[in-house]
mmCIF file of C-alpha atoms and ligand atoms in Angstrom:
data_model
loop_
_atom_site.group_PDB
_atom_site.id
_atom_site.type_symbol
_atom_site.label_atom_id
_atom_site.label_comp_id
_atom_site.label_asym_id
_atom_site.label_seq_id
_atom_site.Cartn_x
_atom_site.Cartn_y
_atom_site.Cartn_z
ATOM 1 C CA UNK A 399 135.339 182.855 29.993
ATOM 2 C CA UNK A 400 137.000 180.128 30.491
ATOM 3 C CA UNK A 401 137.966 180.576 34.399
ATOM 4 C CA UNK A 402 134.576 180.561 35.202
ATOM 5 C CA UNK A 403 134.390 176.933 33.188
ATOM 6 C CA UNK A 404 137.397 175.891 35.307
ATOM 7 C CA UNK A 405 135.301 176.882 38.940
ATOM 8 C CA UNK A 406 132.371 174.794 37.586
ATOM 9 C CA UNK A 407 134.729 171.617 36.546
ATOM 10 C CA UNK A 408 136.220 172.016 39.844
ATOM 11 C CA UNK A 409 132.635 172.294 41.888
ATOM 12 C CA UNK A 410 131.883 169.527 40.114
ATOM 13 C CA UNK A 411 134.737 167.116 41.193
ATOM 14 C CA UNK A 412 134.348 167.875 44.873
ATOM 15 C CA UNK A 413 130.338 167.004 44.537
ATOM 16 C CA UNK A 414 131.504 163.831 42.988
ATOM 17 C CA UNK A 415 134.030 163.220 45.673
ATOM 18 C CA UNK A 416 131.908 164.600 48.565
ATOM 19 C CA UNK A 417 129.417 162.121 47.590
ATOM 20 C CA UNK A 418 131.744 158.623 46.611
ATOM 21 C CA UNK A 419 132.625 159.183 50.013
ATOM 22 C CA UNK A 420 129.049 159.155 51.489
ATOM 23 C CA UNK A 421 128.650 155.851 49.827
ATOM 24 C CA UNK A 422 129.414 155.544 46.217
ATOM 25 C CA UNK A 423 128.226 152.684 44.737
ATOM 26 C CA UNK A 424 125.961 150.139 46.646
ATOM 27 C CA UNK A 425 124.199 152.048 49.140
ATOM 28 C CA UNK A 426 125.652 150.489 53.172
ATOM 29 C CA UNK A 427 123.213 150.407 55.212
ATOM 30 C CA UNK A 428 123.836 151.012 58.897
ATOM 31 C CA UNK A 429 124.009 147.854 61.568
ATOM 32 C CA UNK A 430 121.514 147.418 64.167
ATOM 33 C CA UNK A 431 122.543 144.856 66.339
ATOM 34 C CA UNK A 432 120.408 142.392 68.261
ATOM 35 C CA UNK A 433 121.442 140.202 70.927
ATOM 36 C CA UNK A 434 119.013 137.126 71.808
ATOM 37 C CA UNK A 435 119.127 133.348 72.332
ATOM 38 C CA UNK A 436 117.875 131.547 69.855
ATOM 39 C CA UNK A 437 116.742 127.988 71.054
ATOM 40 C CA UNK A 438 112.912 128.953 71.771
ATOM 41 C CA UNK A 439 110.728 128.748 69.199
ATOM 42 C CA UNK A 440 108.326 129.954 68.103
ATOM 43 C CA UNK A 441 110.564 133.579 68.996
ATOM 44 C CA UNK A 442 113.774 132.377 67.759
ATOM 45 C CA UNK A 443 115.245 129.075 66.820
ATOM 46 C CA UNK A 444 117.324 128.137 64.487
ATOM 47 C CA UNK A 445 116.542 126.822 60.902
ATOM 48 C CA UNK A 446 119.772 125.228 59.491
ATOM 49 C CA UNK A 447 121.655 128.650 59.950
ATOM 50 C CA UNK A 448 119.017 131.377 60.098
ATOM 51 C CA UNK A 449 118.003 132.931 63.072
ATOM 52 C CA UNK A 450 114.057 132.751 62.493
ATOM 53 C CA UNK A 451 110.068 132.936 64.423
ATOM 54 C CA UNK A 452 108.311 135.771 65.932
ATOM 55 C CA UNK A 453 111.287 138.102 67.536
ATOM 56 C CA UNK A 454 113.506 137.815 63.963
ATOM 57 C CA UNK A 455 110.468 138.674 61.663
ATOM 58 C CA UNK A 456 109.680 141.598 64.321
ATOM 59 C CA UNK A 457 113.162 142.483 64.305
ATOM 60 C CA UNK A 458 113.344 142.468 60.280
ATOM 61 C CA UNK A 459 110.408 144.787 60.052
ATOM 62 C CA UNK A 460 111.535 147.484 62.575
ATOM 63 C CA UNK A 461 115.305 147.219 60.841
ATOM 64 C CA UNK A 462 113.044 147.954 57.574
ATOM 65 C CA UNK A 463 111.215 150.381 59.244
ATOM 66 C CA UNK A 464 114.652 152.293 60.064
ATOM 67 C CA UNK A 465 116.141 151.326 56.651
ATOM 68 C CA UNK A 466 119.587 150.514 58.714
ATOM 69 C CA UNK A 467 120.358 146.697 58.745
ATOM 70 C CA UNK A 468 119.479 143.533 61.566
ATOM 71 C CA UNK A 469 122.387 141.265 62.388
ATOM 72 C CA UNK A 470 121.345 139.113 65.073
ATOM 73 C CA UNK A 471 123.422 137.568 67.589
ATOM 74 C CA UNK A 472 122.964 134.263 69.739
ATOM 75 C CA UNK A 473 124.000 134.329 73.323
ATOM 76 C CA UNK A 474 123.572 132.209 76.081
ATOM 77 C CA UNK A 475 119.913 134.224 77.278
ATOM 78 C CA UNK A 476 121.563 135.475 80.655
ATOM 79 C CA UNK A 477 124.010 137.303 78.901
ATOM 80 C CA UNK A 478 121.956 139.015 76.720
ATOM 81 C CA UNK A 479 120.822 142.410 79.359
ATOM 82 C CA UNK A 480 124.583 142.443 80.151
ATOM 83 C CA UNK A 481 125.214 142.786 76.106
ATOM 84 C CA UNK A 482 123.066 145.495 76.151
ATOM 85 C CA UNK A 483 124.309 147.479 79.221
ATOM 86 C CA UNK A 484 127.858 147.293 77.839
ATOM 87 C CA UNK A 485 126.869 148.059 74.591
ATOM 88 C CA UNK A 486 128.381 145.511 72.525
ATOM 89 C CA UNK A 487 124.394 145.022 71.060
ATOM 90 C CA UNK A 488 121.930 147.567 69.788
ATOM 91 C CA UNK A 489 119.011 145.816 72.010
ATOM 92 C CA UNK A 490 118.333 142.670 73.044
ATOM 93 C CA UNK A 491 115.158 140.785 72.214
ATOM 94 C CA UNK A 492 114.249 137.055 73.231
ATOM 95 C CA UNK A 493 110.736 136.530 74.200
ATOM 96 C CA UNK A 494 112.666 138.795 76.911
ATOM 97 C CA UNK A 495 109.477 139.655 80.311
ATOM 98 C CA UNK A 496 109.416 142.767 81.622
ATOM 99 C CA UNK A 497 110.404 142.802 85.172
ATOM 100 C CA UNK A 498 110.943 145.544 87.840
ATOM 101 C CA UNK A 499 114.274 144.025 87.905
ATOM 102 C CA UNK A 500 115.752 143.682 84.701
ATOM 103 C CA UNK A 501 114.119 147.139 84.731
ATOM 104 C CA UNK A 502 117.153 148.378 86.666
ATOM 105 C CA UNK A 503 119.921 148.304 84.528
ATOM 106 C CA UNK A 504 117.529 148.540 81.968
ATOM 107 C CA UNK A 505 114.773 150.407 79.783
ATOM 108 C CA UNK A 506 112.277 148.597 77.672
ATOM 109 C CA UNK A 507 110.093 149.487 74.826
ATOM 110 C CA UNK A 508 106.110 149.196 74.400
ATOM 111 C CA UNK A 509 105.060 145.297 74.739
ATOM 112 C CA UNK A 510 104.989 143.783 71.358
ATOM 113 C CA UNK A 511 103.356 140.246 72.995
ATOM 114 C CA UNK A 512 101.671 138.164 76.198
ATOM 115 C CA UNK A 513 103.282 135.568 77.072
ATOM 116 C CA UNK A 514 102.799 132.580 80.725
ATOM 117 C CA UNK A 515 105.172 130.846 82.223
ATOM 118 C CA UNK A 516 103.682 126.936 82.398
ATOM 119 C CA UNK A 517 104.632 123.636 83.639
ATOM 120 C CA UNK A 518 106.259 120.948 81.805
ATOM 121 C CA UNK A 519 106.300 117.194 83.559
ATOM 122 C CA UNK A 520 106.975 113.596 82.462
ATOM 123 C CA UNK A 521 102.965 112.076 80.835
ATOM 124 C CA UNK A 522 101.229 110.246 84.068
ATOM 125 C CA UNK A 523 103.435 113.082 86.959
ATOM 126 C CA UNK A 524 101.663 112.909 89.781
ATOM 127 C CA UNK A 525 101.921 117.128 89.174
ATOM 128 C CA UNK A 526 98.546 117.290 87.384
ATOM 129 C CA UNK A 527 97.710 121.295 88.650
ATOM 130 C CA UNK A 528 100.395 124.162 89.571
ATOM 131 C CA UNK A 529 98.433 123.894 93.071
ATOM 132 C CA UNK A 530 100.045 120.256 92.881
ATOM 133 C CA UNK A 531 103.596 122.335 93.416
ATOM 134 C CA UNK A 532 101.914 124.290 96.334
ATOM 135 C CA UNK A 533 100.424 121.332 98.368
ATOM 136 C CA UNK A 534 101.439 121.281 101.458
ATOM 137 C CA UNK A 535 104.401 118.759 102.344
ATOM 138 C CA UNK A 536 105.063 118.658 98.593
ATOM 139 C CA UNK A 537 108.904 118.931 97.276
ATOM 140 C CA UNK A 538 108.969 118.755 93.736
ATOM 141 C CA UNK A 539 112.677 119.389 92.067
ATOM 142 C CA UNK A 540 111.851 121.999 89.380
ATOM 143 C CA UNK A 541 113.790 122.363 85.955
ATOM 144 C CA UNK A 542 114.523 126.006 84.115
ATOM 145 C CA UNK A 543 116.453 128.151 82.118
ATOM 146 C CA UNK A 544 118.989 129.899 83.694
ATOM 147 C CA UNK A 545 118.459 133.930 84.407
ATOM 148 C CA UNK A 546 114.911 133.070 82.869
ATOM 149 C CA UNK A 547 111.167 135.122 84.827
ATOM 150 C CA UNK A 548 110.753 131.119 85.268
ATOM 151 C CA UNK A 549 114.288 130.405 86.682
ATOM 152 C CA UNK A 550 113.164 133.515 89.676
ATOM 153 C CA UNK A 551 109.933 132.463 90.400
ATOM 154 C CA UNK A 552 111.225 128.769 90.678
ATOM 155 C CA UNK A 553 113.840 130.177 93.127
ATOM 156 C CA UNK A 554 111.486 132.690 94.976
ATOM 157 C CA UNK A 555 108.686 129.833 95.439
ATOM 158 C CA UNK A 556 110.124 125.902 96.039
ATOM 159 C CA UNK A 557 113.492 127.457 97.669
ATOM 160 C CA UNK A 558 116.972 127.511 95.422
ATOM 161 C CA UNK A 559 117.663 123.836 96.731
ATOM 162 C CA UNK A 560 115.233 122.694 94.744
ATOM 163 C CA UNK A 561 116.195 124.777 91.289
ATOM 164 C CA UNK A 562 118.355 123.427 88.882
ATOM 165 C CA UNK A 563 119.262 126.165 86.019
ATOM 166 C CA UNK A 564 120.006 124.707 82.700
ATOM 167 C CA UNK A 565 121.319 126.794 79.580
ATOM 168 C CA UNK A 566 118.560 125.982 77.292
ATOM 169 C CA UNK A 567 115.011 125.392 77.836
ATOM 170 C CA UNK A 568 115.485 121.803 76.224
ATOM 171 C CA UNK A 569 118.720 120.532 78.323
ATOM 172 C CA UNK A 570 115.536 121.363 80.950
ATOM 173 C CA UNK A 571 113.342 118.937 79.316
ATOM 174 C CA UNK A 572 116.037 116.883 78.527
ATOM 175 C CA UNK A 573 116.881 116.853 82.489
ATOM 176 C CA UNK A 574 113.019 115.916 82.865
ATOM 177 C CA UNK A 575 112.785 113.293 80.551
ATOM 178 C CA UNK A 576 115.592 111.312 82.949
ATOM 179 C CA UNK A 577 113.999 111.995 85.997
ATOM 180 C CA UNK A 578 116.355 114.191 87.301
ATOM 181 C CA UNK A 579 113.561 117.595 88.274
ATOM 182 C CA UNK A 580 110.184 116.678 88.267
ATOM 183 C CA UNK A 581 109.435 119.128 86.270
ATOM 184 C CA UNK A 582 110.127 122.276 84.169
ATOM 185 C CA UNK A 583 108.712 125.632 84.589
ATOM 186 C CA UNK A 584 108.889 127.631 80.908
ATOM 187 C CA UNK A 585 106.731 130.092 78.525
ATOM 188 C CA UNK A 586 104.184 128.337 77.515
ATOM 189 C CA UNK A 587 104.604 128.380 73.505
ATOM 190 C CA UNK A 588 107.912 127.292 73.803
ATOM 191 C CA UNK A 589 107.155 124.289 76.426
ATOM 192 C CA UNK A 590 105.084 123.587 73.357
ATOM 193 C CA UNK A 591 107.608 123.199 71.024
ATOM 194 C CA UNK A 592 110.156 121.032 73.348
ATOM 195 C CA UNK A 593 106.932 118.833 74.234
ATOM 196 C CA UNK A 594 106.223 118.052 70.911
ATOM 197 C CA UNK A 595 109.740 116.881 70.560
ATOM 198 C CA UNK A 596 109.828 114.965 73.351
ATOM 199 C CA UNK A 597 107.525 112.054 73.504
ATOM 200 C CA UNK A 598 105.965 111.109 77.027
ATOM 201 C CA UNK A 599 106.141 114.744 78.256
ATOM 202 C CA UNK A 600 103.085 117.603 78.565
ATOM 203 C CA UNK A 601 102.014 120.939 78.991
ATOM 204 C CA UNK A 602 100.127 121.479 81.986
ATOM 205 C CA UNK A 603 96.938 123.688 81.261
ATOM 206 C CA UNK A 604 96.546 125.715 84.656
ATOM 207 C CA UNK A 605 99.084 129.080 83.977
ATOM 208 C CA UNK A 606 101.672 129.361 86.665
ATOM 209 C CA UNK A 607 102.227 133.119 85.822
ATOM 210 C CA UNK A 608 101.359 135.711 82.980
ATOM 211 C CA UNK A 609 103.899 138.479 81.148
ATOM 212 C CA UNK A 610 104.574 140.979 78.833
ATOM 213 C CA UNK A 611 107.578 140.375 76.278
ATOM 214 C CA UNK A 612 109.431 143.287 74.693
ATOM 215 C CA UNK A 613 112.218 144.643 73.632
ATOM 216 C CA UNK A 614 115.820 145.922 75.803
ATOM 217 C CA UNK A 615 117.932 148.771 75.007
ATOM 218 C CA UNK A 616 120.423 150.262 76.798
ATOM 219 C CA UNK A 617 118.987 153.190 79.210
ATOM 220 C CA UNK A 618 122.278 155.336 77.721
ATOM 221 C CA UNK A 619 120.375 155.499 74.657
ATOM 222 C CA UNK A 620 116.868 156.777 74.370
ATOM 223 C CA UNK A 621 117.129 157.587 71.328
ATOM 224 C CA UNK A 622 116.846 154.397 69.795
ATOM 225 C CA UNK A 623 114.393 153.607 72.703
ATOM 226 C CA UNK A 624 112.039 156.091 71.133
ATOM 227 C CA UNK A 625 112.489 155.025 67.406
ATOM 228 C CA UNK A 626 111.940 151.213 68.432
ATOM 229 C CA UNK A 627 108.799 152.474 69.977
ATOM 230 C CA UNK A 628 107.724 154.229 67.377
ATOM 231 C CA UNK A 629 108.651 151.551 65.014
ATOM 232 C CA UNK A 630 106.124 149.049 67.677
ATOM 233 C CA UNK A 631 103.636 151.033 67.493
ATOM 234 C CA UNK A 632 102.953 151.252 63.827
ATOM 235 C CA UNK A 633 103.783 147.941 63.487
ATOM 236 C CA UNK A 634 100.738 147.222 66.217
ATOM 237 C CA UNK A 635 99.523 149.793 64.024
ATOM 238 C CA UNK A 636 99.216 147.910 60.686
ATOM 239 C CA UNK A 637 98.542 144.982 61.921
ATOM 240 C CA UNK A 638 101.820 143.583 60.855
ATOM 241 C CA UNK A 639 103.177 142.151 64.666
ATOM 242 C CA UNK A 640 99.661 140.177 64.807
ATOM 243 C CA UNK A 641 100.075 138.853 61.590
ATOM 244 C CA UNK A 642 103.822 137.724 62.622
ATOM 245 C CA UNK A 643 102.479 136.106 66.115
ATOM 246 C CA UNK A 644 99.327 134.193 63.982
ATOM 247 C CA UNK A 645 102.804 133.033 61.490
ATOM 248 C CA UNK A 646 103.753 130.743 63.967
ATOM 249 C CA UNK A 647 100.450 130.438 66.895
ATOM 250 C CA UNK A 648 98.245 128.993 65.544
ATOM 251 C CA UNK A 649 95.814 127.991 68.178
HETATM 252 N N1 LIG B 606 110.433 135.409 79.138
HETATM 253 C C1 LIG B 606 110.857 134.776 79.929
HETATM 254 C C2 LIG B 606 112.166 135.610 80.685
HETATM 255 O O1 LIG B 606 112.168 136.926 79.979
HETATM 256 C C3 LIG B 606 112.300 134.086 79.670
HETATM 257 C C4 LIG B 606 112.696 133.835 78.126
HETATM 258 C C5 LIG B 606 113.848 133.325 77.223
HETATM 259 N N2 LIG B 606 114.137 133.483 76.282
HETATM 260 C C6 LIG B 606 115.211 133.023 75.101
HETATM 261 N N3 LIG B 606 115.498 133.796 74.020
HETATM 262 N N4 LIG B 606 115.648 132.035 75.939
HETATM 263 O O2 LIG B 606 113.110 135.117 81.871
#
Protein backbone atom coordinates (compact mmCIF):
# COMPACT_ATOMS: atom_id res chain seq x y z
CA UNK A 1 0.00 0.00 0.00
CA UNK A 2 2.74 2.39 1.06
CA UNK A 3 4.77 1.40 -1.98
CA UNK A 4 1.85 2.16 -4.29
CA UNK A 5 1.41 5.60 -2.74
CA UNK A 6 5.08 6.41 -3.15
CA UNK A 7 4.88 5.37 -6.77
CA UNK A 8 1.84 7.59 -7.42
CA UNK A 9 3.60 10.52 -5.77
CA UNK A 10 6.74 9.94 -7.79
CA UNK A 11 4.76 9.84 -11.03
CA UNK A 12 2.91 13.03 -10.09
CA UNK A 13 6.17 14.82 -9.33
CA UNK A 14 7.65 13.70 -12.60
CA UNK A 15 4.61 14.90 -14.55
CA UNK A 16 4.70 18.31 -12.86
CA UNK A 17 8.37 18.61 -13.68
CA UNK A 18 7.75 17.73 -17.33
CA UNK A 19 4.88 20.22 -17.65
CA UNK A 20 6.85 22.96 -15.94
CA UNK A 21 9.69 22.38 -18.34
CA UNK A 22 7.32 22.71 -21.30
CA UNK A 23 6.24 26.14 -20.12
CA UNK A 24 5.23 26.48 -16.52
CA UNK A 25 3.35 29.62 -15.63
CA UNK A 26 3.08 32.07 -18.53
CA UNK A 27 2.78 30.40 -21.89
CA UNK A 28 5.62 31.42 -24.22
CA UNK A 29 4.61 31.76 -27.85
CA UNK A 30 7.02 30.95 -30.64
CA UNK A 31 8.32 34.01 -32.46
CA UNK A 32 7.52 34.66 -36.13
CA UNK A 33 10.02 37.17 -37.46
CA UNK A 34 9.09 39.46 -40.33
CA UNK A 35 11.42 41.72 -42.29
CA UNK A 36 10.10 44.96 -43.72
CA UNK A 37 11.13 48.47 -44.70
CA UNK A 38 8.87 50.72 -42.66
CA UNK A 39 8.90 53.88 -44.78
CA UNK A 40 6.16 52.77 -47.10
CA UNK A 41 2.76 54.03 -45.98
CA UNK A 42 0.04 52.76 -45.88
CA UNK A 43 1.66 49.29 -45.98
CA UNK A 44 4.24 49.88 -43.23
CA UNK A 45 5.20 53.00 -41.37
CA UNK A 46 6.01 54.21 -37.89
CA UNK A 47 3.38 55.48 -35.52
CA UNK A 48 5.62 56.56 -32.67
CA UNK A 49 7.89 53.59 -32.08
CA UNK A 50 5.44 51.06 -33.46
CA UNK A 51 5.36 49.79 -37.03
CA UNK A 52 1.77 49.86 -38.27
CA UNK A 53 -0.01 49.58 -41.61
CA UNK A 54 -1.67 47.07 -43.91
CA UNK A 55 1.22 44.58 -43.91
CA UNK A 56 1.78 44.85 -40.17
CA UNK A 57 -1.90 44.14 -39.49
CA UNK A 58 -2.21 41.28 -41.95
CA UNK A 59 0.99 39.76 -40.56
CA UNK A 60 -0.41 40.04 -37.03
CA UNK A 61 -3.62 38.30 -38.14
CA UNK A 62 -1.55 35.52 -39.71
CA UNK A 63 0.62 35.14 -36.59
CA UNK A 64 -2.51 34.97 -34.42
CA UNK A 65 -3.85 32.18 -36.59
CA UNK A 66 -0.59 30.26 -36.22
CA UNK A 67 -0.54 30.91 -32.47
CA UNK A 68 2.79 32.70 -32.82
CA UNK A 69 4.17 36.03 -31.65
CA UNK A 70 4.91 38.47 -34.48
CA UNK A 71 8.16 40.41 -34.31
CA UNK A 72 8.84 43.01 -37.03
CA UNK A 73 12.36 43.95 -38.02
CA UNK A 74 12.87 47.15 -40.01
CA UNK A 75 15.68 47.16 -42.57
CA UNK A 76 16.66 48.60 -45.95
CA UNK A 77 14.30 47.32 -48.64
CA UNK A 78 17.12 45.76 -50.62
CA UNK A 79 18.26 43.75 -47.56
CA UNK A 80 14.95 41.93 -47.12
CA UNK A 81 15.51 39.16 -49.67
CA UNK A 82 18.95 38.37 -48.23
CA UNK A 83 17.56 38.26 -44.68
CA UNK A 84 14.89 35.81 -45.84
CA UNK A 85 17.36 33.69 -47.77
CA UNK A 86 19.88 33.41 -44.95
CA UNK A 87 17.18 32.66 -42.38
CA UNK A 88 17.79 35.64 -40.07
CA UNK A 89 14.03 36.31 -40.45
CA UNK A 90 11.13 33.95 -41.20
CA UNK A 91 9.57 35.98 -43.98
CA UNK A 92 9.58 39.31 -45.78
CA UNK A 93 6.48 41.46 -46.17
CA UNK A 94 6.91 44.96 -47.53
CA UNK A 95 4.40 45.71 -50.25
CA UNK A 96 6.72 43.40 -52.12
CA UNK A 97 5.95 42.63 -55.73
CA UNK A 98 6.17 39.09 -57.04
CA UNK A 99 8.52 38.92 -60.02
CA UNK A 100 10.56 36.36 -61.93
CA UNK A 101 13.90 37.64 -60.68
CA UNK A 102 12.92 37.36 -57.01
CA UNK A 103 11.35 33.94 -57.59
CA UNK A 104 14.84 32.69 -58.41
CA UNK A 105 15.94 33.25 -54.82
CA UNK A 106 12.77 32.99 -52.69
CA UNK A 107 9.22 31.61 -52.76
CA UNK A 108 6.17 33.85 -52.65
CA UNK A 109 2.84 33.15 -50.97
CA UNK A 110 -0.55 33.71 -52.54
CA UNK A 111 -0.91 37.40 -53.35
CA UNK A 112 -2.83 39.39 -50.73
CA UNK A 113 -3.02 42.77 -52.52
CA UNK A 114 -2.56 44.54 -55.84
CA UNK A 115 -0.02 47.28 -56.48
CA UNK A 116 0.41 49.87 -59.20
CA UNK A 117 3.65 51.62 -60.13
CA UNK A 118 2.95 55.28 -60.68
CA UNK A 119 4.80 58.48 -61.36
CA UNK A 120 5.26 61.47 -59.07
CA UNK A 121 6.17 64.83 -60.64
CA UNK A 122 6.39 68.43 -59.50
CA UNK A 123 3.29 70.50 -59.98
CA UNK A 124 3.50 72.07 -63.48
CA UNK A 125 5.98 69.45 -64.77
CA UNK A 126 6.41 68.89 -68.52
CA UNK A 127 5.76 65.20 -67.77
CA UNK A 128 1.96 64.81 -67.83
CA UNK A 129 1.62 61.09 -68.56
CA UNK A 130 3.66 57.90 -68.78
CA UNK A 131 3.85 58.40 -72.56
CA UNK A 132 5.80 61.63 -72.11
CA UNK A 133 8.63 59.63 -70.53
CA UNK A 134 8.89 57.49 -73.65
CA UNK A 135 8.43 60.32 -76.19
CA UNK A 136 11.06 60.74 -78.92
CA UNK A 137 14.03 62.70 -77.73
CA UNK A 138 12.76 62.68 -74.14
CA UNK A 139 15.51 62.49 -71.55
CA UNK A 140 14.40 62.70 -67.96
CA UNK A 141 16.09 61.93 -64.67
CA UNK A 142 14.17 59.36 -62.67
CA UNK A 143 14.27 58.80 -58.90
CA UNK A 144 13.40 55.42 -57.34
CA UNK A 145 13.72 53.47 -54.10
CA UNK A 146 16.78 51.20 -54.26
CA UNK A 147 16.05 47.58 -55.10
CA UNK A 148 12.37 48.05 -55.90
CA UNK A 149 10.57 47.01 -59.06
CA UNK A 150 10.31 50.73 -59.88
CA UNK A 151 14.11 50.75 -59.82
CA UNK A 152 14.46 47.81 -62.19
CA UNK A 153 11.77 49.02 -64.64
CA UNK A 154 13.28 52.50 -64.74
CA UNK A 155 16.80 51.16 -65.33
CA UNK A 156 15.69 48.96 -68.19
CA UNK A 157 13.38 51.58 -69.74
CA UNK A 158 15.52 54.71 -69.39
CA UNK A 159 19.06 53.44 -68.75
CA UNK A 160 20.89 53.25 -65.42
CA UNK A 161 22.61 56.57 -66.12
CA UNK A 162 19.22 58.31 -65.89
CA UNK A 163 18.11 56.64 -62.67
CA UNK A 164 19.03 57.67 -59.13
CA UNK A 165 18.39 55.20 -56.31
CA UNK A 166 17.38 56.48 -52.88
CA UNK A 167 17.11 54.54 -49.63
CA UNK A 168 13.45 55.46 -49.12
CA UNK A 169 10.65 56.78 -51.31
CA UNK A 170 10.50 59.92 -49.23
CA UNK A 171 14.12 60.73 -50.01
CA UNK A 172 13.36 60.32 -53.71
CA UNK A 173 10.48 62.81 -53.37
CA UNK A 174 12.72 65.30 -51.56
CA UNK A 175 15.20 64.99 -54.45
CA UNK A 176 12.32 65.69 -56.84
CA UNK A 177 11.45 68.85 -54.94
CA UNK A 178 15.08 69.98 -55.02
CA UNK A 179 15.17 69.39 -58.78
CA UNK A 180 17.71 66.55 -58.65
CA UNK A 181 15.30 64.29 -60.58
CA UNK A 182 12.34 65.02 -62.88
CA UNK A 183 10.04 62.30 -61.59
CA UNK A 184 9.82 59.44 -59.11
CA UNK A 185 8.55 55.99 -60.04
CA UNK A 186 7.07 54.19 -57.06
CA UNK A 187 4.02 52.27 -55.85
CA UNK A 188 0.78 54.23 -56.07
CA UNK A 189 -0.42 54.22 -52.46
CA UNK A 190 2.91 55.28 -50.92
CA UNK A 191 3.14 57.85 -53.75
CA UNK A 192 -0.14 59.37 -52.59
CA UNK A 193 1.08 59.46 -49.00
CA UNK A 194 4.39 61.12 -49.95
CA UNK A 195 2.60 63.68 -52.12
CA UNK A 196 0.21 64.51 -49.30
CA UNK A 197 3.27 65.41 -47.20
CA UNK A 198 5.14 67.32 -49.90
CA UNK A 199 3.40 70.37 -51.26
CA UNK A 200 4.05 71.08 -54.92
CA UNK A 201 4.11 67.42 -55.99
CA UNK A 202 1.44 65.23 -57.59
CA UNK A 203 0.85 61.68 -58.77
CA UNK A 204 0.07 61.23 -62.48
CA UNK A 205 -3.18 59.45 -63.27
CA UNK A 206 -1.64 56.98 -65.68
CA UNK A 207 -0.21 53.73 -64.36
CA UNK A 208 3.30 52.60 -65.20
CA UNK A 209 2.82 48.93 -64.26
CA UNK A 210 0.39 46.63 -62.41
CA UNK A 211 1.71 44.26 -59.78
CA UNK A 212 0.83 41.66 -57.14
CA UNK A 213 2.06 41.93 -53.57
CA UNK A 214 2.93 38.78 -51.64
CA UNK A 215 5.02 37.53 -48.73
CA UNK A 216 8.42 36.02 -49.50
CA UNK A 217 9.76 32.95 -47.70
CA UNK A 218 13.01 31.01 -47.92
CA UNK A 219 12.95 28.19 -50.48
CA UNK A 220 14.15 25.95 -47.63
CA UNK A 221 11.02 26.59 -45.60
CA UNK A 222 8.20 24.88 -47.51
CA UNK A 223 6.41 24.17 -44.25
CA UNK A 224 6.08 27.88 -43.39
CA UNK A 225 5.04 28.70 -46.97
CA UNK A 226 2.17 26.22 -46.66
CA UNK A 227 1.11 27.58 -43.28
CA UNK A 228 1.19 31.18 -44.52
CA UNK A 229 -0.78 30.29 -47.64
CA UNK A 230 -3.44 28.53 -45.58
CA UNK A 231 -3.71 31.50 -43.22
CA UNK A 232 -3.86 34.00 -46.12
CA UNK A 233 -6.56 31.96 -47.89
CA UNK A 234 -8.65 31.94 -44.73
CA UNK A 235 -8.13 35.66 -44.13
CA UNK A 236 -9.16 36.43 -47.72
CA UNK A 237 -12.13 34.08 -47.43
CA UNK A 238 -13.50 35.61 -44.21
CA UNK A 239 -12.98 39.20 -45.41
CA UNK A 240 -10.29 40.11 -42.85
CA UNK A 241 -7.71 41.17 -45.45
CA UNK A 242 -10.21 43.30 -47.34
CA UNK A 243 -11.25 44.95 -44.10
CA UNK A 244 -7.65 45.76 -43.18
CA UNK A 245 -6.92 47.18 -46.65
CA UNK A 246 -10.09 49.30 -46.62
CA UNK A 247 -9.16 50.66 -43.22
CA UNK A 248 -5.99 52.22 -44.69
CA UNK A 249 -7.02 52.88 -48.29
CA UNK A 250 -10.16 54.93 -48.68
CA UNK A 251 -11.38 55.54 -52.20
N1 LIG B 1 6.43 46.98 -54.75
C1 LIG B 1 7.78 47.41 -54.91
C2 LIG B 1 8.70 46.22 -54.94
O1 LIG B 1 8.36 45.16 -54.56
C3 LIG B 1 8.22 48.37 -53.83
C4 LIG B 1 8.13 47.86 -52.44
C5 LIG B 1 8.82 48.77 -51.43
N2 LIG B 1 8.44 48.41 -50.11
C6 LIG B 1 8.87 49.02 -49.00
N3 LIG B 1 8.39 48.62 -47.85
N4 LIG B 1 9.72 49.98 -49.04
O2 LIG B 1 9.82 46.35 -55.35
